[in-house]
Coordinates of C-alpha atoms in Angstrom, one line a residue:
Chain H
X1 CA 0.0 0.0 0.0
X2 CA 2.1 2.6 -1.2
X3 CA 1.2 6.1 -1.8
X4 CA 2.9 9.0 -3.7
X5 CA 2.5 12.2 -1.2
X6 CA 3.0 15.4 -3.1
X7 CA 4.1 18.4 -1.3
X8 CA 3.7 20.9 -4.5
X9 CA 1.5 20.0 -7.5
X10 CA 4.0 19.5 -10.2
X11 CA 2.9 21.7 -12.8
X12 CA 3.2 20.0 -16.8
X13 CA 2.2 22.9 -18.9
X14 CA 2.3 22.8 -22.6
X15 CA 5.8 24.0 -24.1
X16 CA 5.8 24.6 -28.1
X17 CA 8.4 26.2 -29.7
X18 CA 8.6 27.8 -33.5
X19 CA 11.2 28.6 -35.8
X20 CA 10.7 29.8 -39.2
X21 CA 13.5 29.6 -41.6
X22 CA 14.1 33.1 -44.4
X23 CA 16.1 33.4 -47.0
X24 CA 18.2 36.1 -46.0
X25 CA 20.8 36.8 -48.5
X26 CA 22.7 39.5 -46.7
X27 CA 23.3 37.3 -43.6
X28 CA 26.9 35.9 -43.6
X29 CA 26.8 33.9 -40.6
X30 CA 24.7 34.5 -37.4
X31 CA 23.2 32.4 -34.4
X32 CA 19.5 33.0 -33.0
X33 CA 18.8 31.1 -29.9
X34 CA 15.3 30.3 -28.9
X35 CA 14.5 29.1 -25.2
X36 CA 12.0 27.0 -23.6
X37 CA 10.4 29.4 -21.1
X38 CA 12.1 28.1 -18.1
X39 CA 12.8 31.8 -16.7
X40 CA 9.2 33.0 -16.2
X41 CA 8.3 30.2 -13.7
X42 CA 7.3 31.8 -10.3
X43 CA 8.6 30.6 -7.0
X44 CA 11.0 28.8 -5.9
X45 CA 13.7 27.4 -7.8
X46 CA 14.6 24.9 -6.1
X47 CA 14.7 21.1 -7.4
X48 CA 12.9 19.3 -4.6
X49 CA 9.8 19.9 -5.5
X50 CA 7.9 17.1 -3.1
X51 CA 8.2 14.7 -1.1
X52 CA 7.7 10.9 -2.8
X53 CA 7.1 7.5 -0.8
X54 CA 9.6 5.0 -2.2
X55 CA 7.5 2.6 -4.7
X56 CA 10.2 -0.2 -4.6
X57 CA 9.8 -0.1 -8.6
X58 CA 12.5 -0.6 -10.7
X59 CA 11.4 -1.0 -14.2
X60 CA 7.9 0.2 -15.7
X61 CA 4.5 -1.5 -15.4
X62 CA 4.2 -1.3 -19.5
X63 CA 6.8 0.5 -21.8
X64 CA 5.5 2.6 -25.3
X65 CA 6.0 0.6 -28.0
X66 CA 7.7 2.2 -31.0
X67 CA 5.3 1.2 -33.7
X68 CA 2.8 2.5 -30.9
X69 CA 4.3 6.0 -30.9
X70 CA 5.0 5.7 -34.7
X71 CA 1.1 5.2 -35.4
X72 CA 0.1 8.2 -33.2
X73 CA 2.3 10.2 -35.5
X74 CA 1.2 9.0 -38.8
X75 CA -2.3 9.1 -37.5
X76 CA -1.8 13.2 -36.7
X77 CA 0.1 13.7 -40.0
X78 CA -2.0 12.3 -42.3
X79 CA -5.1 13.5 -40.6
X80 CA -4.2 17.1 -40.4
X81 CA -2.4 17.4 -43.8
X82 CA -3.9 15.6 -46.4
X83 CA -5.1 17.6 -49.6
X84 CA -3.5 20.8 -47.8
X85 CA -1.2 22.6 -50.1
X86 CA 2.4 24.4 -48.8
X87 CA 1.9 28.0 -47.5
X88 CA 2.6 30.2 -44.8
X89 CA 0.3 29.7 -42.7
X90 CA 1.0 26.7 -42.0
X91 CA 3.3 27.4 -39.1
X92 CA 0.5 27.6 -36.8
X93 CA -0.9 23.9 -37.8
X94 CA 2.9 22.7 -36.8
X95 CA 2.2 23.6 -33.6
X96 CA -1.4 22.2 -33.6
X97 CA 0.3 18.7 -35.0
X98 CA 3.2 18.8 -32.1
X99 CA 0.4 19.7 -29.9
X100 CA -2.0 16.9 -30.7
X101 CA 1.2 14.2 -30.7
X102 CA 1.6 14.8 -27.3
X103 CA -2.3 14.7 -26.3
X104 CA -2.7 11.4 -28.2
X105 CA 0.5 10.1 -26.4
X106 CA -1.1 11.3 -22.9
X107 CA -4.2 9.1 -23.8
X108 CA -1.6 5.9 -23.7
X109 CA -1.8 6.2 -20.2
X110 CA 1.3 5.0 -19.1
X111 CA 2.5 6.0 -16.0
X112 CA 6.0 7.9 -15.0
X113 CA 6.6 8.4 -18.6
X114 CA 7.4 11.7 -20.1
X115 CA 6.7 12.7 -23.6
X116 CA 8.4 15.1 -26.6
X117 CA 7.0 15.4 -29.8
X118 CA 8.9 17.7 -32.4
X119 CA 7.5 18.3 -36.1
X120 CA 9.6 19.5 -38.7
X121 CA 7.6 20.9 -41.7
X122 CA 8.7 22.7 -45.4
X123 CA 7.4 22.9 -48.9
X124 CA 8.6 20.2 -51.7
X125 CA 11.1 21.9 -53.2
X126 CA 14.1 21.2 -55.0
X127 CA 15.8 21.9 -51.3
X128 CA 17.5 19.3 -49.8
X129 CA 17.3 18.7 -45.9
X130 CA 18.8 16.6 -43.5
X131 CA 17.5 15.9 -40.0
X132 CA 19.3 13.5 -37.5
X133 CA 18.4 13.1 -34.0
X134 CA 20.5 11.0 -31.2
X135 CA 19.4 10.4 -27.6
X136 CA 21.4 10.0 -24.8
X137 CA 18.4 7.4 -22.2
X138 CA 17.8 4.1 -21.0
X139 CA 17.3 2.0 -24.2
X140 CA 15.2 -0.6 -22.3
X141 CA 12.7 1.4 -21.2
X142 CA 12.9 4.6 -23.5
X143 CA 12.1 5.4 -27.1
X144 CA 10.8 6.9 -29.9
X145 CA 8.5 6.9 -33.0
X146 CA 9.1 9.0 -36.3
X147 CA 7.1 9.2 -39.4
X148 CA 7.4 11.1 -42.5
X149 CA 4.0 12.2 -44.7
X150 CA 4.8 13.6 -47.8
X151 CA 2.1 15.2 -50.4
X152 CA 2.5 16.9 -53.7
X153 CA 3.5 20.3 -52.0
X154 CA 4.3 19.2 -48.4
X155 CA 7.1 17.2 -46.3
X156 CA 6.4 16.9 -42.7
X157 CA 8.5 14.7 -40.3
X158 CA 6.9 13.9 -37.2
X159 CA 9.3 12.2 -34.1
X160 CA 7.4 11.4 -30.6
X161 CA 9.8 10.2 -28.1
X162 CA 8.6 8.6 -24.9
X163 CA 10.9 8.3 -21.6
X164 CA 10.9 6.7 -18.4
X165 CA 10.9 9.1 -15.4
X166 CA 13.3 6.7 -13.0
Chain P
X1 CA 20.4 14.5 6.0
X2 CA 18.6 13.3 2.7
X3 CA 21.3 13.7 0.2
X4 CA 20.1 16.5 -2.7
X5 CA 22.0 17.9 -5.2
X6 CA 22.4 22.0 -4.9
X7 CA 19.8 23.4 -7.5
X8 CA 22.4 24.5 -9.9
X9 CA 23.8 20.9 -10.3
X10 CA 20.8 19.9 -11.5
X11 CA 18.6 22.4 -13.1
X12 CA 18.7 22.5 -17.0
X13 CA 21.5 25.7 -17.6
X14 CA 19.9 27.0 -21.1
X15 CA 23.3 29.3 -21.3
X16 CA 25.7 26.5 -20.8
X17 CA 23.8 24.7 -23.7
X18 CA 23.7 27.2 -25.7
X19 CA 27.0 27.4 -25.9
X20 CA 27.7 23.5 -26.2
X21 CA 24.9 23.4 -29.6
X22 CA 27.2 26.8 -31.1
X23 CA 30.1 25.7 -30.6
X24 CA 29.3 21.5 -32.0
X25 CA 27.9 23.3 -34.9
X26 CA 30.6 25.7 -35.8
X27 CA 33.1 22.5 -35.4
X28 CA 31.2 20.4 -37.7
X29 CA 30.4 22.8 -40.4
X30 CA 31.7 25.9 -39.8
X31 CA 33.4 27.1 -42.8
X32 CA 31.6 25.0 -45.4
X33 CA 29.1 25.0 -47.9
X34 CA 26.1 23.1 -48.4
X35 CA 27.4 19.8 -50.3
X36 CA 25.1 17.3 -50.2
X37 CA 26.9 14.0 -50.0
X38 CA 27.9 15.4 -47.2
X39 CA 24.8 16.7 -44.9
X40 CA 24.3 13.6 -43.5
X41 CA 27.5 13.1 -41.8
X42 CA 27.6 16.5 -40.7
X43 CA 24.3 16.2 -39.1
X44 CA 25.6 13.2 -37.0
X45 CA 28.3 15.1 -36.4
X46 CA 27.0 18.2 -34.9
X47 CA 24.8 15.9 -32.8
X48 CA 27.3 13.6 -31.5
X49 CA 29.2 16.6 -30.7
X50 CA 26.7 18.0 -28.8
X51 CA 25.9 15.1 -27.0
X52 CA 29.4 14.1 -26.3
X53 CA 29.6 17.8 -24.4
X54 CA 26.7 17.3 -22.7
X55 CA 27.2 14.1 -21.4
X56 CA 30.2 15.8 -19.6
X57 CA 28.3 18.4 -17.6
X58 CA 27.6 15.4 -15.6
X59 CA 24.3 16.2 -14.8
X60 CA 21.6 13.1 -13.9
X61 CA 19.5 13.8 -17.3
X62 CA 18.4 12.4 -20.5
X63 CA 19.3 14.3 -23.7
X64 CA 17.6 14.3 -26.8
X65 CA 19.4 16.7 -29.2
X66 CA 17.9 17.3 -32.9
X67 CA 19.8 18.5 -36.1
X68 CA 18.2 19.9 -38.9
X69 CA 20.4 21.0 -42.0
X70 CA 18.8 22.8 -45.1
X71 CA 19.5 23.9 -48.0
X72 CA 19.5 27.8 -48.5
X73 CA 17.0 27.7 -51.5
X74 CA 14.5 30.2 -51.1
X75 CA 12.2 27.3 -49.3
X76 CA 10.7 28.1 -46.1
X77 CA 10.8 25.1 -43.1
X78 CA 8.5 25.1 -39.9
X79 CA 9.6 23.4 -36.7
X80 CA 7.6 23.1 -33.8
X81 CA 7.6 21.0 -30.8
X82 CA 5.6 19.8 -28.0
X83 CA 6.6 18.1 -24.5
X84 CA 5.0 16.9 -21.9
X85 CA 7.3 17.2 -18.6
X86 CA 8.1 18.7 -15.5
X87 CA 8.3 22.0 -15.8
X88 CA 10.6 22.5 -12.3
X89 CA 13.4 20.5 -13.5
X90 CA 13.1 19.6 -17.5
X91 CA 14.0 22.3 -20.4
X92 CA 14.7 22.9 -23.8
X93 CA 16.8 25.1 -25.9
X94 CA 16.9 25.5 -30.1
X95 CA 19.6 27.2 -32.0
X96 CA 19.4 28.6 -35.1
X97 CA 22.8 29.1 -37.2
X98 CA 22.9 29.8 -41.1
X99 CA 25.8 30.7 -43.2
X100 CA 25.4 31.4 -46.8
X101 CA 24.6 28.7 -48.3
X102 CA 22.6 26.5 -45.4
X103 CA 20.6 27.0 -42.3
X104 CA 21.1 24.5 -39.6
X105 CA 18.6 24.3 -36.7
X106 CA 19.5 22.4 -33.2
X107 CA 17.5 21.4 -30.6
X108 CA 18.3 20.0 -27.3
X109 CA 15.7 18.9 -24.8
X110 CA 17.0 18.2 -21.0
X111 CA 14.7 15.4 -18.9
X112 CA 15.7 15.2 -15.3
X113 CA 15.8 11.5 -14.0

């Protein structure tokens, strides 16, 4: 009969984050950084945020499966973007897509694990693009699921990544 | 005494990232133009690089560090992402670097253990 007594509700707010990419030709070389808002939270900073009863639990009750993960991306992808064409707007709807990743991974319901969904999005063009991704985790219990949906005018890649919170 | 770490050990330091993803990516392809038979290992690279450097600071958290490379064409690319966390102790932090002829976008996201 264990129980998990929190001192402070841990708070699990939505973070999003958008860069758009322009052409600038007079550029030469420059460096924009972009932060989660980790500065605005209000009181204290300190790590301990409550008190936990020890659960005695060393691996996960049920781990994502990758084909899991890789479904709830293709799922959003396809769902959102077919028979859309490329244009600007669509910078909002990356957003939306990262946002609804992360809901439909919520509704796995599996417990103590954390979630990270990142969409990258652009026009078919004769660009070329290259996106790697490496994760330093627990391969047992973490992992990840990517898909890619292509269209006549769009290229989105989706990744969801799902880890253990130990 | 419960044995904690100070909160600077292990908070997620956006600055000291910041400067770990700038400096990977100006090793990896700092003076070079966009080739394309090359992209691929410069994207593993820059993230292996960054990871490497991260691993370093010692600090108990999982890294998961993204590299986009693209092509300086004219084309526009959206990124956006979405995590679901602990705000108190987890973070992220993107970088945005271009030269002439290529953009190249890193993120990092820190999960405390």
């Amino acid at each position: 009969m264990s129980s998990m007594v929190k001192a402070h509700p841990v708070s699990q707010q939505r973070k999003s984050s958008l860069v758009e990419s322009v052409a600038a030709g007079m550029i030469t070389r420059s460096a924009m950084v972009l932060t989660s808002s980790l500065h605005t939270r209000e009181g204290q900073s300190h790590h301990v945020s409550g008190m936990y009863e020890n659960t005695y639990q060393l691996k996960p009750d049920q781990i994502p499966k990758s084909c899991q993960l890789r479904e709830i991306v293709q799922e959003v992808l396809t769902e959102h973007l077919s028979g859309l064409t490329y244009d600007q707007s669509l910078g909002v709807m990356t957003k939306k897509l990262a946002e609804q990743m992360k809901q439909r991974a919520k509704e796995l319901a599996l417990s103590r694990y954390k979630y990270v969904a990142m969409v990258v999005l652009g026009p078919v063009t004769r660009t070329s693009a290259s996106l790697a991704s490496r994760c330093v985790w627990n391969p047992t219990y973490d992992t990840f699921g990517e898909f890619t949906y292509t269209n006549h005018s769009i290229m989105a890649t989706g990744v969801l990544y799902g880890l253990y919170v130990e | 005494m419960d044995d904690f770490q100070s909160a600077e050990e292990t908070a997620f330091v956006v600055d000291e990232v910041t400067n770990i993803i700038k400096e990977a990516v100006e090793g990896a392809i700092g003076g070079n133009g966009y080739q394309h038979n090359k992209v691929n290992q410069w994207t593993s690279n820059v993230v292996e690089q960054c990871l490497n450097q991260l691993t370093k600071l010692g600090k108990p958290f999982k890294y998961i560090v993204t590299c986009v490379i693209m092509q300086k064409n004219g084309a526009g690319l959206h990124t956006a992402s979405s995590c679901f966390w602990d705000n108190s102790t987890d973070g992220s932090c993107t970088v945005r670097w271009e030269n002439k002829t290529m953009f190249c976008i890193v993120s990092v996201f820190g999960l405390a253990i």
